[in-house]
Amino acid sequence: MLKIGVVGASGYSGVELTRLTLSHPRLELRLATSNSYAGQQLSEIYPQFSGLDLKLVNNDLNQLAEHCQLVFLCLPHGRSMAFAQALRDRDIPVIDLSADFRLPDREIYRQYYEVEHTSPALLSSAIYGLPELHRERIRSASLIANPGCYATGALLGLLPLFKSGLPIEDVIVDAKSGISGAGRKPAIDTSFVEAASSMTAYKVASHRHQPEIYSQLRAISQKDFLFTFTPHLAPMKRGILSTIYVKLSSSELKRDFYQLYSDFYREEPFVRLLPPDVMPRTRSVAGTNFCQINLALDKKARRLIIVTVLDNLIKGAAGQAIENLNLTRGWDETLGLTNLAPLA
Ligand SMILES: NC(=O)c1ccc[n+]([C@@H]2O[C@H](COP(=O)([O-])OP(=O)(O)OC[C@H]3O[C@@H](n4cnc5c(N)ncnc54)[C@H](OP(=O)(O)O)[C@@H]3O)[C@@H](O)[C@H]2O)c1
């Protein structure tokens, strides 16, 4: 059994990681941390864990290094990097769910996250943990930057096109997220009265996942392209639906894009291209590590329209983190992650 630690286990992605860890056949949860709730049972915050002895402890690096063979960091950006540095200095592998190691350029990180990166050397050794893109590099990684939730949905929708070498000049990603995407910390905008029965765009033209998505796609295409990303808050607890528009030239309209996507994802364990005309819905992937996709060609507008759905807390966070861990250990990538969504 691999002894693992979850730092930030009181938050939404941390608690989902804790839950997934408990049903994983090869993981032993040794430490679950929280500064605010240290000393309390996890079941005092989340009654789902009632009957299990899961006492939260402080974020103590020495304890983590002594008891854990791998640590998941589920902290806000700006907080993870110091932990990652200290754990890597002690040779403990780290999977970081925050954005601290996702952007290759520390200047862009500073610009979007408004904090100075304090571990630039480590930054260059981090592997971006999207298995469908970097599976081989993830296998030998000791620091994994787990992708953002919006970024996962957008990238999975666009990878087949970018990998096909199609010249792409203009992409729009319009994405809607459930409120858990904002984390557990209370805020006016995500309170029930403000968010229920209502939708709003936010961080228009300035969201932090914009450079993350762009940098991964730009590394594939090796060419600049126009890219717009608009996130919305949707009145649901979890899930992200992304509608992606890609401008095509007239000569590309004859291509069989459905076949392209079908071939690209045929062997992928967690990406499902739905039958033609069945559009993805967030409910079908809730609580699972699956991403479902479909697409349609608007010939008049010369746009390919791709729709993806995933659970922000699972394929967009904790599930993908376990998938990455499975890869680093040489285990079956799907271990502990094959459940399907309940009906409702
Ligand atoms: N929510 C999502 O859908 C999602 C998806 C992908 C990635 N992520 C990323 O995952 C990370 C955690 O997100 P979340 O949604 O789980 O957030 P959350 O629900 O707000 O939880 C944050 C966790 O970090 C701890 N924490 C907060 N401020 C801290 C500080 N100053 N120092 C040390 N610990 C601190 C909290 O612990 P205490 O109990 O000590 O306060 C809590 O356990 C973020 O970087 C987020 O961007 C989130």
Coordinates of C-alpha atoms and ligand atoms in Angstrom, one line a residue:
M1 CA 0.0 0.0 0.0
L2 CA 1.2 3.5 -0.8
K3 CA 1.0 5.9 2.1
I4 CA -0.3 9.2 1.0
G5 CA -1.1 12.6 2.5
V6 CA -3.9 15.1 1.5
V7 CA -3.0 18.7 2.4
G8 CA -6.2 20.8 2.4
A9 CA -8.5 17.9 3.1
S10 CA -11.2 20.2 4.4
G11 CA -11.8 21.8 1.0
Y12 CA -13.9 20.6 -1.9
S13 CA -11.1 19.0 -4.0
G14 CA -9.3 17.8 -0.9
V15 CA -12.4 16.0 0.5
E16 CA -13.1 14.4 -2.9
L17 CA -9.5 13.2 -3.0
T18 CA -9.9 11.8 0.5
R19 CA -13.1 10.0 -0.5
L20 CA -11.5 8.5 -3.7
T21 CA -8.5 7.4 -1.7
L22 CA -10.6 5.4 0.7
S23 CA -12.0 3.3 -2.1
H24 CA -8.6 2.9 -3.9
P25 CA -7.3 -0.6 -3.5
R26 CA -3.6 0.4 -3.3
L27 CA -3.7 3.6 -1.3
E28 CA -3.5 4.2 2.5
L29 CA -4.5 7.6 3.7
R30 CA -1.9 8.4 6.4
L31 CA -2.5 12.2 6.9
A32 CA -5.4 14.5 6.0
T33 CA -4.6 18.1 6.9
S34 CA -6.4 21.3 7.6
N35 CA -5.3 24.3 9.7
S36 CA -8.8 25.5 10.5
Y37 CA -10.2 22.2 11.6
A38 CA -7.1 20.5 13.0
G39 CA -8.0 18.1 15.8
Q40 CA -11.5 17.5 14.5
Q41 CA -12.9 14.4 12.7
L42 CA -13.5 15.0 9.0
S43 CA -17.1 13.7 9.7
E44 CA -17.7 16.8 11.8
I45 CA -17.5 18.9 8.6
Y46 CA -18.7 16.2 6.2
P47 CA -21.1 13.7 7.8
Q48 CA -20.6 11.3 4.8
F49 CA -17.4 10.2 6.7
S50 CA -19.3 9.3 9.8
G51 CA -18.1 6.0 11.4
L52 CA -14.5 6.5 10.0
D53 CA -11.7 7.6 12.2
L54 CA -10.3 10.4 10.1
K55 CA -8.8 13.1 12.4
L56 CA -7.6 16.2 10.6
V57 CA -4.1 17.4 11.6
N58 CA -2.2 20.6 11.0
N59 CA -0.3 21.2 7.8
D60 CA 3.0 20.0 9.3
L61 CA 5.8 19.4 6.8
N62 CA 7.8 17.2 9.1
Q63 CA 4.8 14.9 9.8
L64 CA 4.0 14.7 6.0
A65 CA 7.6 13.8 5.2
E66 CA 7.8 11.3 7.9
H67 CA 4.6 9.4 7.2
C68 CA 3.8 9.9 3.5
Q69 CA 5.3 8.5 0.3
L70 CA 3.4 10.9 -1.9
V71 CA 1.5 14.1 -1.1
F72 CA -1.5 15.7 -2.8
L73 CA -1.7 19.5 -2.4
C74 CA -5.2 20.9 -2.4
L75 CA -4.4 24.4 -1.4
P76 CA -5.2 27.8 -3.0
H77 CA -2.7 29.0 -5.6
G78 CA 0.2 30.9 -4.0
R79 CA 0.1 28.5 -1.0
S80 CA 1.1 25.3 -2.7
M81 CA 4.5 26.2 -4.1
A82 CA 6.3 26.5 -0.7
F83 CA 4.9 23.1 0.4
A84 CA 5.9 21.5 -3.0
Q85 CA 9.4 22.9 -2.7
A86 CA 9.8 21.6 0.9
L87 CA 8.4 18.2 0.0
R88 CA 10.5 17.9 -3.1
D89 CA 13.6 18.9 -1.1
R90 CA 12.8 15.8 1.0
D91 CA 12.4 13.7 -2.2
I92 CA 8.6 13.2 -1.7
P93 CA 6.6 13.1 -4.9
V94 CA 3.9 15.8 -5.1
I95 CA 0.7 16.2 -7.1
D96 CA -0.4 19.8 -6.9
L97 CA -4.1 20.6 -7.6
S98 CA -3.5 24.3 -7.5
A99 CA -2.3 26.5 -10.4
D100 CA 1.2 27.1 -9.0
F101 CA 3.0 24.8 -11.5
R102 CA 0.7 24.8 -14.5
L103 CA 2.1 27.8 -16.4
P104 CA 5.6 27.4 -17.8
D105 CA 6.3 31.1 -17.7
R106 CA 6.7 32.7 -14.2
E107 CA 6.0 36.2 -15.6
I108 CA 2.6 35.1 -17.0
Y109 CA 2.0 33.4 -13.6
R110 CA 2.7 36.7 -11.8
Q111 CA 0.5 38.7 -14.2
Y112 CA -2.5 36.4 -13.9
Y113 CA -2.2 35.2 -10.3
E114 CA -0.7 38.4 -8.8
V115 CA 1.9 36.5 -6.8
E116 CA 5.6 36.1 -7.4
H117 CA 6.6 32.5 -8.1
T118 CA 9.1 31.5 -5.4
S119 CA 10.2 28.2 -6.9
P120 CA 11.1 28.9 -10.5
A121 CA 13.6 26.0 -10.7
L122 CA 10.9 23.5 -9.6
L123 CA 8.5 25.1 -12.1
S124 CA 10.6 23.9 -15.0
S125 CA 10.6 20.3 -13.7
A126 CA 6.8 20.1 -13.2
I127 CA 4.8 18.0 -15.7
Y128 CA 1.3 19.2 -16.7
G129 CA -0.9 16.3 -15.6
L130 CA -3.3 15.8 -18.5
P131 CA -2.9 12.1 -19.3
E132 CA -4.5 12.4 -22.8
L133 CA -1.6 14.8 -23.7
H134 CA 1.4 14.0 -21.5
R135 CA 0.9 10.4 -20.5
E136 CA 4.4 9.2 -21.0
R137 CA 6.0 12.2 -19.2
I138 CA 3.6 11.8 -16.3
R139 CA 4.8 8.2 -15.7
S140 CA 8.2 9.4 -14.5
A141 CA 7.2 12.7 -13.0
S142 CA 7.8 13.6 -9.4
L143 CA 6.0 16.9 -9.5
I144 CA 2.7 17.0 -11.3
A145 CA 0.7 20.1 -12.0
N146 CA -2.8 18.8 -12.0
P147 CA -4.8 20.8 -14.7
G148 CA -7.5 23.3 -14.0
C149 CA -11.1 22.2 -14.3
Y150 CA -12.0 24.5 -17.1
A151 CA -8.7 23.8 -18.8
T152 CA -9.3 20.1 -18.8
G153 CA -12.7 20.4 -20.5
A154 CA -11.4 22.9 -23.1
L155 CA -8.2 20.9 -23.9
L156 CA -10.0 17.6 -24.2
G157 CA -12.4 19.2 -26.7
L158 CA -9.5 20.7 -28.7
L159 CA -6.7 18.1 -28.6
P160 CA -7.8 16.0 -31.6
L161 CA -7.9 19.1 -33.8
F162 CA -4.6 20.5 -32.7
K163 CA -2.9 17.1 -32.8
S164 CA -4.2 16.6 -36.4
G165 CA -2.1 19.5 -37.6
L166 CA -5.0 21.4 -38.9
P167 CA -4.1 25.1 -39.2
I168 CA -6.2 26.8 -36.5
E169 CA -6.5 30.5 -36.3
D170 CA -9.5 31.3 -34.1
V171 CA -11.0 29.4 -31.1
I172 CA -13.7 30.4 -28.7
V173 CA -14.4 28.5 -25.5
D174 CA -17.7 29.3 -23.8
A175 CA -17.8 27.4 -20.5
K176 CA -20.4 27.0 -17.7
S177 CA -19.3 25.7 -14.2
G178 CA -21.2 24.6 -11.1
I179 CA -20.6 26.6 -8.0
S180 CA -18.3 24.1 -6.3
G181 CA -15.7 25.3 -8.8
A182 CA -15.2 28.3 -6.6
G183 CA -14.3 26.2 -3.5
R184 CA -15.9 26.0 -0.1
K185 CA -14.9 29.4 1.2
P186 CA -18.0 31.5 1.5
A187 CA -18.5 34.4 -0.8
I188 CA -21.4 36.7 -1.7
D189 CA -21.4 35.8 -5.4
T190 CA -21.6 32.0 -4.7
S191 CA -24.1 32.2 -1.9
F192 CA -27.5 30.5 -2.5
V193 CA -29.6 33.6 -3.0
E194 CA -27.1 35.2 -5.4
A195 CA -26.3 32.0 -7.4
A196 CA -29.5 29.9 -7.5
S197 CA -31.8 30.4 -10.5
S198 CA -29.4 32.7 -12.1
M199 CA -26.4 32.7 -14.5
T200 CA -23.6 35.1 -15.0
A201 CA -20.4 35.4 -17.0
Y202 CA -17.4 36.4 -14.9
K203 CA -13.7 37.3 -15.4
V204 CA -14.5 38.0 -19.0
A205 CA -11.4 38.3 -21.1
S206 CA -9.2 37.9 -18.0
H207 CA -9.8 34.4 -16.4
R208 CA -6.7 32.6 -15.1
H209 CA -7.3 29.5 -17.1
Q210 CA -7.0 31.4 -20.4
P211 CA -3.1 31.3 -20.4
E212 CA -3.1 27.7 -19.2
I213 CA -5.3 26.5 -22.1
Y214 CA -3.5 28.7 -24.6
S215 CA 0.0 27.6 -23.5
Q216 CA -0.8 23.9 -23.8
L217 CA -2.3 24.3 -27.3
R218 CA 0.4 26.7 -28.5
A219 CA 3.0 24.2 -27.6
I220 CA 1.3 21.7 -29.9
S221 CA 0.6 24.0 -32.8
Q222 CA 3.8 26.0 -32.5
K223 CA 1.8 28.9 -34.0
D224 CA -0.1 31.8 -32.4
F225 CA -3.9 31.8 -32.8
L226 CA -6.8 33.9 -31.6
F227 CA -8.2 32.5 -28.4
T228 CA -11.2 33.7 -26.3
F229 CA -12.3 32.0 -23.1
T230 CA -15.5 33.1 -21.3
P231 CA -16.5 31.3 -18.0
H232 CA -19.9 31.4 -16.5
L233 CA -21.3 30.4 -13.1
A234 CA -24.3 28.0 -13.6
P235 CA -26.9 27.3 -10.9
M236 CA -25.7 23.7 -10.2
K237 CA -23.4 22.2 -7.6
R238 CA -20.9 20.5 -9.8
G239 CA -20.0 20.0 -13.5
I240 CA -18.6 22.0 -16.4
L241 CA -20.1 22.2 -19.8
S242 CA -17.9 23.8 -22.5
T243 CA -19.1 24.8 -25.9
I244 CA -16.1 25.3 -28.2
Y245 CA -16.2 27.1 -31.6
V246 CA -13.4 26.6 -34.1
K247 CA -13.3 28.6 -37.3
L248 CA -12.5 26.5 -40.4
S249 CA -11.4 27.3 -43.9
S250 CA -13.8 26.2 -46.7
S251 CA -11.4 23.5 -47.8
E252 CA -11.6 21.9 -44.4
L253 CA -15.4 21.5 -44.4
K254 CA -15.3 18.1 -46.2
R255 CA -13.3 16.5 -43.4
D256 CA -15.0 13.8 -41.2
F257 CA -14.4 15.4 -37.8
Y258 CA -16.5 12.9 -36.0
Q259 CA -14.2 10.1 -37.3
L260 CA -11.1 12.2 -36.3
Y261 CA -12.4 12.4 -32.7
S262 CA -13.5 8.8 -32.7
D263 CA -10.0 7.7 -33.8
F264 CA -8.2 10.0 -31.4
Y265 CA -10.1 8.9 -28.3
R266 CA -10.7 5.2 -29.2
E267 CA -8.1 4.0 -26.6
E268 CA -8.7 6.6 -24.0
P269 CA -10.2 5.2 -20.8
F270 CA -11.9 8.4 -19.6
V271 CA -13.0 10.3 -22.7
R272 CA -16.2 9.2 -24.4
L273 CA -17.3 10.5 -27.8
L274 CA -21.1 10.2 -27.7
P275 CA -23.1 8.8 -30.7
P276 CA -23.9 11.5 -33.3
D277 CA -26.7 13.8 -32.2
V278 CA -26.5 12.9 -28.5
M279 CA -25.3 16.0 -26.8
P280 CA -23.3 15.7 -23.5
R281 CA -25.0 16.7 -20.3
T282 CA -23.2 17.4 -17.0
R283 CA -25.5 15.0 -15.0
S284 CA -24.1 12.0 -17.0
V285 CA -20.6 12.5 -15.6
A286 CA -21.3 13.8 -12.1
G287 CA -19.1 12.2 -9.5
T288 CA -17.1 10.4 -12.2
N289 CA -13.7 10.8 -13.9
F290 CA -15.2 10.7 -17.4
C291 CA -15.3 13.5 -19.9
Q292 CA -18.0 13.2 -22.6
I293 CA -17.8 14.9 -25.9
N294 CA -19.7 15.5 -29.1
L295 CA -19.5 17.8 -32.0
A296 CA -21.3 19.3 -35.0
L297 CA -20.3 21.1 -38.1
D298 CA -22.0 24.4 -38.9
K299 CA -21.1 24.6 -42.6
K300 CA -22.7 28.0 -43.2
A301 CA -20.7 29.7 -40.5
R302 CA -17.7 27.5 -41.2
R303 CA -17.4 26.6 -37.6
L304 CA -16.8 23.3 -35.9
I305 CA -18.8 23.2 -32.6
I306 CA -17.5 20.9 -29.9
V307 CA -19.3 20.3 -26.6
T308 CA -17.5 18.7 -23.6
V309 CA -18.7 17.9 -20.1
L310 CA -16.9 16.8 -16.9
D311 CA -17.1 17.0 -13.2
N312 CA -15.0 19.9 -12.0
L313 CA -14.1 18.1 -8.8
I314 CA -13.3 14.7 -10.3
K315 CA -11.9 14.7 -13.9
G316 CA -11.3 18.4 -13.3
A317 CA -9.4 17.9 -10.0
A318 CA -9.3 14.9 -7.6
G319 CA -10.1 12.1 -10.1
Q320 CA -7.5 13.3 -12.5
A321 CA -5.0 13.6 -9.6
I322 CA -5.6 9.9 -8.8
E323 CA -5.3 9.0 -12.5
N324 CA -1.9 10.8 -12.5
L325 CA -0.8 8.9 -9.4
N326 CA -1.8 5.6 -11.0
L327 CA 0.4 6.5 -14.0
T328 CA 3.4 7.4 -11.9
R329 CA 3.2 4.0 -10.0
G330 CA 2.8 2.0 -13.2
W331 CA -0.6 0.8 -12.1
D332 CA -3.7 0.5 -14.2
E333 CA -4.6 4.1 -14.9
T334 CA -8.3 3.5 -14.1
L335 CA -7.7 2.0 -10.6
G336 CA -10.3 3.4 -8.2
L337 CA -11.9 5.5 -10.8
T338 CA -14.3 3.4 -12.9
N339 CA -17.6 4.3 -11.2
L340 CA -20.4 5.7 -13.4
A341 CA -22.7 8.6 -12.5
P342 CA -25.9 7.8 -10.6
L343 CA -29.1 8.4 -12.4
A344 CA -29.9 11.6 -10.6
Ligands
LIG1 N1 -13.1 23.5 -6.8 C1 -12.7 23.0 -8.0 O1 -13.6 22.6 -8.8 C2 -11.3 22.9 -8.3 C3 -10.9 22.2 -9.5 C4 -9.6 22.1 -9.9 C5 -8.6 22.6 -9.1 N2 -9.0 23.3 -8.0 C6 -7.9 23.9 -7.2 O2 -7.7 23.1 -6.0 C7 -7.2 24.0 -5.0 C8 -8.2 23.8 -3.8 O3 -9.5 24.2 -4.3 P1 -10.8 23.9 -3.5 O4 -11.9 24.3 -4.5 O5 -10.8 22.6 -2.9 O6 -10.8 25.1 -2.4 P2 -11.5 25.1 -1.0 O7 -12.7 24.3 -1.0 O8 -11.6 26.6 -0.7 O9 -10.4 24.5 0.0 C9 -9.2 25.1 0.2 C10 -8.3 24.3 1.2 O10 -7.1 25.0 1.3 C11 -6.9 25.3 2.7 N3 -6.4 26.7 2.9 C12 -7.1 27.8 2.5 N4 -6.3 28.9 2.7 C13 -5.1 28.4 3.2 C14 -3.9 29.0 3.6 N5 -3.7 30.4 3.5 N6 -2.9 28.2 4.0 C15 -3.0 26.9 4.1 N7 -4.2 26.3 3.7 C16 -5.2 27.0 3.3 C17 -8.2 25.1 3.4 O11 -7.9 24.5 4.7 P3 -8.3 25.1 6.1 O12 -9.3 24.1 6.6 O13 -7.0 25.1 6.9 O14 -8.9 26.5 5.9 C18 -8.9 24.1 2.5 O15 -8.6 22.8 3.0 C19 -7.2 25.4 -5.5 O16 -5.9 25.8 -5.9 C20 -8.1 25.3 -6.7 O17 -7.8 26.3 -7.7 C21 -10.3 23.4 -7.6

